[in-house]
XYZ file of C-alpha atoms in Angstrom:
349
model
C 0.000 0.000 0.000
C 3.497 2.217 -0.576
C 1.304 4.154 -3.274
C -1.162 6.203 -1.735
C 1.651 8.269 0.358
C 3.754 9.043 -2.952
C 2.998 12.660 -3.368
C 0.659 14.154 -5.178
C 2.909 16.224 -8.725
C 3.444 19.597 -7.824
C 1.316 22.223 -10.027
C 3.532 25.432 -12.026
C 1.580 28.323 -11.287
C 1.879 29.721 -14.430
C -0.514 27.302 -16.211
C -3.432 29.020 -13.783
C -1.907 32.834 -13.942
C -2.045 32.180 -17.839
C -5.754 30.800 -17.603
C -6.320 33.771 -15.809
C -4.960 36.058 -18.454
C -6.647 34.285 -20.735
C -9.938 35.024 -19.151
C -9.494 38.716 -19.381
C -8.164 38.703 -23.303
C -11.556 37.216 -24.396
C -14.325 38.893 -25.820
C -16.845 39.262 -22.967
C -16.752 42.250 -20.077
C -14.855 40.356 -16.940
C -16.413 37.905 -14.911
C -19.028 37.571 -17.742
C -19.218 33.969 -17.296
C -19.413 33.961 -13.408
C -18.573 30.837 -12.438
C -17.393 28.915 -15.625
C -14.599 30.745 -15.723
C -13.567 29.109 -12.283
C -13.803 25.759 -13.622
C -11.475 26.705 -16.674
C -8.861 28.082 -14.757
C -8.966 25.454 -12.115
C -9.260 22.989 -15.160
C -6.000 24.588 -16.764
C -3.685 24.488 -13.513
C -4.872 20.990 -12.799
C -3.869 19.428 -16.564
C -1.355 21.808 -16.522
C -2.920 22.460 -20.114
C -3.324 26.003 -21.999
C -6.337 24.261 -23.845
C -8.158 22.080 -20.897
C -10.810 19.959 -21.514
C -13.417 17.650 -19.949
C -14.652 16.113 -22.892
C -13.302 12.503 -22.114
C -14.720 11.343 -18.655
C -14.490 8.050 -17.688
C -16.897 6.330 -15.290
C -16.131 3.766 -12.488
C -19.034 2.650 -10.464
C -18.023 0.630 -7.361
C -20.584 -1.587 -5.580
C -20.899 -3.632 -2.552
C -22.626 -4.447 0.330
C -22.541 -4.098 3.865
C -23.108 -5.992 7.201
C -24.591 -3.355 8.875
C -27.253 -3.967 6.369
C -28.658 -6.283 9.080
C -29.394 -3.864 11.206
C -32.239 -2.616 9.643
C -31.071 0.691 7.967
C -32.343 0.835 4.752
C -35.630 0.875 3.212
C -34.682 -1.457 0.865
C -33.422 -5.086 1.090
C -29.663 -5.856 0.414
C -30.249 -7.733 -2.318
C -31.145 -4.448 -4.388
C -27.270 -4.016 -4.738
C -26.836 -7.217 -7.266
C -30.020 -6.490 -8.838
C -28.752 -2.842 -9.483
C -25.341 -3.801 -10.750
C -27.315 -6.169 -13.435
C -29.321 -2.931 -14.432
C -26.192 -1.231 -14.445
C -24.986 -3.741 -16.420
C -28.061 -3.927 -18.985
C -28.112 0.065 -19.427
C -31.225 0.245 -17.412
C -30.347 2.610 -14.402
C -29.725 6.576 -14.020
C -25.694 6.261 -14.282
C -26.233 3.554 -17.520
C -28.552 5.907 -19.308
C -26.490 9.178 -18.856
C -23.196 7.377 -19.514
C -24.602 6.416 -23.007
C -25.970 10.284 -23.681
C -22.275 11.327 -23.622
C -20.362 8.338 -24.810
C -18.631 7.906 -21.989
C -17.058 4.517 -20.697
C -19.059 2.746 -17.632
C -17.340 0.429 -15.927
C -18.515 -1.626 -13.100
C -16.378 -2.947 -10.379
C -17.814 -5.419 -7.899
C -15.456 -4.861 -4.620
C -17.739 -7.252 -2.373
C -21.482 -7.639 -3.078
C -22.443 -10.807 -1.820
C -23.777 -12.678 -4.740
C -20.815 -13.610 -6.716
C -21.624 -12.627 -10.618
C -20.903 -14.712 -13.386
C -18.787 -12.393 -16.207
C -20.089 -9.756 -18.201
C -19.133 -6.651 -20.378
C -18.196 -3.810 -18.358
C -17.909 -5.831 -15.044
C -14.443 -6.096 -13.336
C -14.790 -8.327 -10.541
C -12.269 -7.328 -7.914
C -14.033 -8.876 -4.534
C -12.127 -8.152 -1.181
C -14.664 -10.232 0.206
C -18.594 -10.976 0.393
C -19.671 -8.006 1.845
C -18.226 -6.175 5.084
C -19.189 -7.371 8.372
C -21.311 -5.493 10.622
C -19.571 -2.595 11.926
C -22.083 -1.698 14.790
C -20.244 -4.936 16.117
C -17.031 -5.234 15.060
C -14.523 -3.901 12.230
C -15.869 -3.963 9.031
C -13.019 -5.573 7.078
C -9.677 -6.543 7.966
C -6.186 -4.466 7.305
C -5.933 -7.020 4.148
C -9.325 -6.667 3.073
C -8.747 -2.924 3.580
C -5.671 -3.251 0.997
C -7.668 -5.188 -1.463
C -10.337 -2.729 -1.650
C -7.493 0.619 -1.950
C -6.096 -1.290 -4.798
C -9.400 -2.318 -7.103
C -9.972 2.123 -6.840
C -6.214 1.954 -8.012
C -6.665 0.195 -10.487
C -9.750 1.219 -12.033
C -7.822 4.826 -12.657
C -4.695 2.897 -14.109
C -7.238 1.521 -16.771
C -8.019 4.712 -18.152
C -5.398 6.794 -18.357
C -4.274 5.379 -21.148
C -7.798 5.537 -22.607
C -6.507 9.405 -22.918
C -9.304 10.359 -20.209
C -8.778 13.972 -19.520
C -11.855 12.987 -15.677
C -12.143 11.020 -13.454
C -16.025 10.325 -12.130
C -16.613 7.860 -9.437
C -19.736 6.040 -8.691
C -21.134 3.381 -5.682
C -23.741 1.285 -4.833
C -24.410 -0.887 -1.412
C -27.174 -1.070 0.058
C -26.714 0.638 3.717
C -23.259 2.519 2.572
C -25.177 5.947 4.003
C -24.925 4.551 7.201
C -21.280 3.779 6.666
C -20.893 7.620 5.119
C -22.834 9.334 8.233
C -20.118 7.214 10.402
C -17.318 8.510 8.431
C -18.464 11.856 8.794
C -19.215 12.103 12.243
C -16.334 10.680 12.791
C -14.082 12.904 10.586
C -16.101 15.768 11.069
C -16.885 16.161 14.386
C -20.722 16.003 14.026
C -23.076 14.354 15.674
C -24.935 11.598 14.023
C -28.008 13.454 14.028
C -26.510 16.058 11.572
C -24.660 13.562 9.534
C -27.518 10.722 9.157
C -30.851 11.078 6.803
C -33.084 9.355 5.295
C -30.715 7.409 2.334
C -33.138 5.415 0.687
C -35.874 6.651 1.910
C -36.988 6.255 5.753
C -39.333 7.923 7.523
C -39.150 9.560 10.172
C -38.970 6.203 12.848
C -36.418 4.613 10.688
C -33.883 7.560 10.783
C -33.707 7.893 14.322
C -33.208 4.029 14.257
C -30.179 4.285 11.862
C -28.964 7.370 14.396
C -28.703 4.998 17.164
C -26.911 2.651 15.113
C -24.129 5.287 13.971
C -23.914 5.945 17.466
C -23.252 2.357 18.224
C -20.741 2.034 15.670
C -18.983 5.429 16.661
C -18.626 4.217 20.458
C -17.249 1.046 18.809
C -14.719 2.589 17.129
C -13.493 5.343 19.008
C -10.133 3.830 19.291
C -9.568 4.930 15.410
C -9.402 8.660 16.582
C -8.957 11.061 13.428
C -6.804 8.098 11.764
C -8.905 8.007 8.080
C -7.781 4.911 7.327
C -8.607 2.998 10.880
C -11.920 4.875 10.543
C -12.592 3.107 6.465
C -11.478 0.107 8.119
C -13.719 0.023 10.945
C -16.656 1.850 10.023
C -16.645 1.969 5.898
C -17.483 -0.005 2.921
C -15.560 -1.842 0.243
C -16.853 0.515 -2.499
C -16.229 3.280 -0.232
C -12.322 2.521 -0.154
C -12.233 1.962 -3.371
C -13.634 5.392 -3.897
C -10.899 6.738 -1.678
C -8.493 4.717 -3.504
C -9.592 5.578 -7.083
C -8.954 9.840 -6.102
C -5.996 9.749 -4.637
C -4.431 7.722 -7.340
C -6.547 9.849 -10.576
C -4.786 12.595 -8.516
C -1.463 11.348 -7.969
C -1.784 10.879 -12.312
C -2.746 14.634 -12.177
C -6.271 13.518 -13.466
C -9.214 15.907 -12.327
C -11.497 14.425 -9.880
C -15.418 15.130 -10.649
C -16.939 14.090 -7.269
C -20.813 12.694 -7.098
C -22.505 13.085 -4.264
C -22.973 11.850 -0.513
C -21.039 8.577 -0.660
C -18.733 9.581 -3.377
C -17.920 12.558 -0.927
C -16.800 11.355 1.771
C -14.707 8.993 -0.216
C -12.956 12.411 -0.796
C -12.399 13.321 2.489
C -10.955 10.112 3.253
C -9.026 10.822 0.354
C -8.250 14.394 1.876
C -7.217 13.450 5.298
C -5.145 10.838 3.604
C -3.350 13.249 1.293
C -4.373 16.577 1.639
C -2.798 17.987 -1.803
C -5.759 15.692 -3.030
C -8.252 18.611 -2.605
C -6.798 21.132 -5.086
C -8.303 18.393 -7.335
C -11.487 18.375 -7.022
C -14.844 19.524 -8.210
C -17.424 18.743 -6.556
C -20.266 18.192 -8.874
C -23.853 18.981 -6.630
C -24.687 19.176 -3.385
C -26.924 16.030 -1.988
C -30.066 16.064 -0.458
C -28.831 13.638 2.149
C -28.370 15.891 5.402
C -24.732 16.538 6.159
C -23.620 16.661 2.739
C -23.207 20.512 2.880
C -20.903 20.134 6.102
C -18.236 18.663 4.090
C -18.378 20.766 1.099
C -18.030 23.643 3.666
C -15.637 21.808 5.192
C -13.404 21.446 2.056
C -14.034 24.889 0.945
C -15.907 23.772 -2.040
C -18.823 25.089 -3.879
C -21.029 22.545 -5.865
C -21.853 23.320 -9.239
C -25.331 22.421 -8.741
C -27.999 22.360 -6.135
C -31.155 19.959 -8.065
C -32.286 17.959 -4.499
C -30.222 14.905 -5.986
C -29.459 11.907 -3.992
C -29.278 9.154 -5.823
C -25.520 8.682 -6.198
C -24.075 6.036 -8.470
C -22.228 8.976 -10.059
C -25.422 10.197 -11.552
C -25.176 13.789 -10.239
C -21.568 13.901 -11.602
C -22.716 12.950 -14.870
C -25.179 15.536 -15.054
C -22.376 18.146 -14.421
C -20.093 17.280 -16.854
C -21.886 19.513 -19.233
C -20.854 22.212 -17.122
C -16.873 21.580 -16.885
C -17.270 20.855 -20.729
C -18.758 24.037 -21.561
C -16.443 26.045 -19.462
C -13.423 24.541 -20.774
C -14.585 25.301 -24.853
C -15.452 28.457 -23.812
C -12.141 29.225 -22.683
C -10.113 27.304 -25.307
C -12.321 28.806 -28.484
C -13.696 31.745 -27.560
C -11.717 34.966 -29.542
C -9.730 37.408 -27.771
C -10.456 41.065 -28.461
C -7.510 41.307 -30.188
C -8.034 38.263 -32.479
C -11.853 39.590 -33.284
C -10.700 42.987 -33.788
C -13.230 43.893 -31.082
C -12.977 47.130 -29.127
C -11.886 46.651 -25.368
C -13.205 48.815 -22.308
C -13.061 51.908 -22.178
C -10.127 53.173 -19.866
């Protein structure tokens, strides 16, 4: 596990002071374009490109599921997380269906669901194990299983970067794994549960102070793992959750630009954060959930999202949605004219 220390490459400034330049050449009054002009200048310093662009993403969608399942945290049974991986698989869910809009690659990882699949197109099955076990009772996977799930995220980014992907867009499914996420963050947060825990799938009112309780029992569990992000994905996360972590720090350490999805996928990145903190500069943060506590982190990380639509699905479905946005904000920048190339008049001094 030697890789996810190795630093992160160190950015020259002078990629992000020429985006900036560039942004005041064009033919527009300044800060025209609000926002989007943000994204291209962040997108510039992080390629380390004059001409960025965001129109290759590739898709990972890790899945597995959880012992704390039994519990009795989720509205929905845990064997919704095969049968969502075969719609993933058949092009029949959110992530499948926006993934084919922009002709982007989907690939599915299974990290530990616990039906074993037979092989399929787009599946990479990279198991650490059947499922975690139930972390309101003990650690949730072992230092080895811990490894093995670091290492399928890993590897999913060393697949495309020679695809010429130009960002990186992370996706999960487990039934339960917002239980695991509202553990994370009241752990790395210093919340309590009640502000990091809502309804995931869709509890009422009962069932959310239920899954409180439990976050509470796995917290008191834990407490050994102190602000330790690792001990704390160990004890308290989920395969697909690591691999999440795993998958950032490594499209970062390939100075690939991180487009994070929502909830789940986000505190993946603070893992990722707390592991290596250079991992931040890296990231965009695509929408803010409607699962409370999301906005804590984003605050936390000193991130804006790009947009606020009441999503919380996950799979990488909100991400998808803003790719459009980083893609439009990059062409902008890279085609627009400059006031000298247009023979257009500039402000008057």
């Amino acid at each position: 596990m030697n890789w996810i220390k190795s630093p992160c490459p160190v950015l020259d400034e002078s990629f992000k002071q020429a985006a900036i330049e560039r942004q005041g050449q064009l033919t527009k009054p300044p800060r025209a374009l609000g926002e989007l002009e943000d994204i291209a200048i962040r997108m510039a310093y992080i390629q380390q490109l004059h001409k960025p662009s965001a129109d290759n993403p590739a898709i990972a969608v890790f899945a597995a599921d959880h012992g704390v399942a039994e519990e009795g945290v989720s509205a929905f049974p845990q064997e919704v997380t095969v049968q969502m991986v075969m719609n993933f698989l058949q092009g029949g869910a959110a992530i499948s269906v926006m993934a084919n809009r922009l002709n982007a690659p989907l690939e599915i990882v299974d990290v530990g669901i616990l039906t074993e699949l037979p092989a399929h197109k787009g599946l990479v099955i990279q198991r650490a194990a059947a499922g975690t076990a139930n972390s309101a009772n003990e650690a949730a996977m072992t230092e080895e299983q811990l490894q093995l799930a670091l290492k399928a995220g890993y590897d999913a980014v060393e697949r495309v970067i020679d695809t010429g992907a130009d960002i990186f867009i992370g996706g999960e499914m487990g039934i339960a794994n917002t239980t695991a996420a509202s553990a994370l963050y009241s752990a790395l947060l210093g919340i309590t549960p009640d502000q990091a825990t809502g309804a995931g799938t869709g509890l009422d009112d009962k069932g959310i102070q239920h899954k409180i309780s439990i976050v509470k029992k796995i917290l008191a569990k834990h407490e050994d793992c102190g602000n330790n992000a690792l001990e704390w994905l160990r004890c308290a996360g989920g395969f697909e959750i690591v691999a999440l972590t795993g998958a950032y720090i490594r499209a970062v350490q390939c100075r690939l630009p991180v487009l994070v999805d929502g909830f789940i996928s986000s505190v993946a990145a603070l893992c990722a954060v707390r592991i290596q903190p250079d991992v931040n500069e890296y990231l965009f943060f695509s929408h803010v959930s409607a699962e409370q506590g999301h906005r804590l982190v984003l605050e936390t990380l000193g991130h804006k999202p790009l947009l606020d639509l009441g999503m919380r699905l996950g799979e990488g479905s909100g991400a998808v949605v803003a790719v459009s946005l980083l893609q439009s904000a990059c062409a902008l920048h890279t085609q627009m004219a400059t006031f000298a190339e247009a023979a257009v008049a500039t402000k008057k001094q």
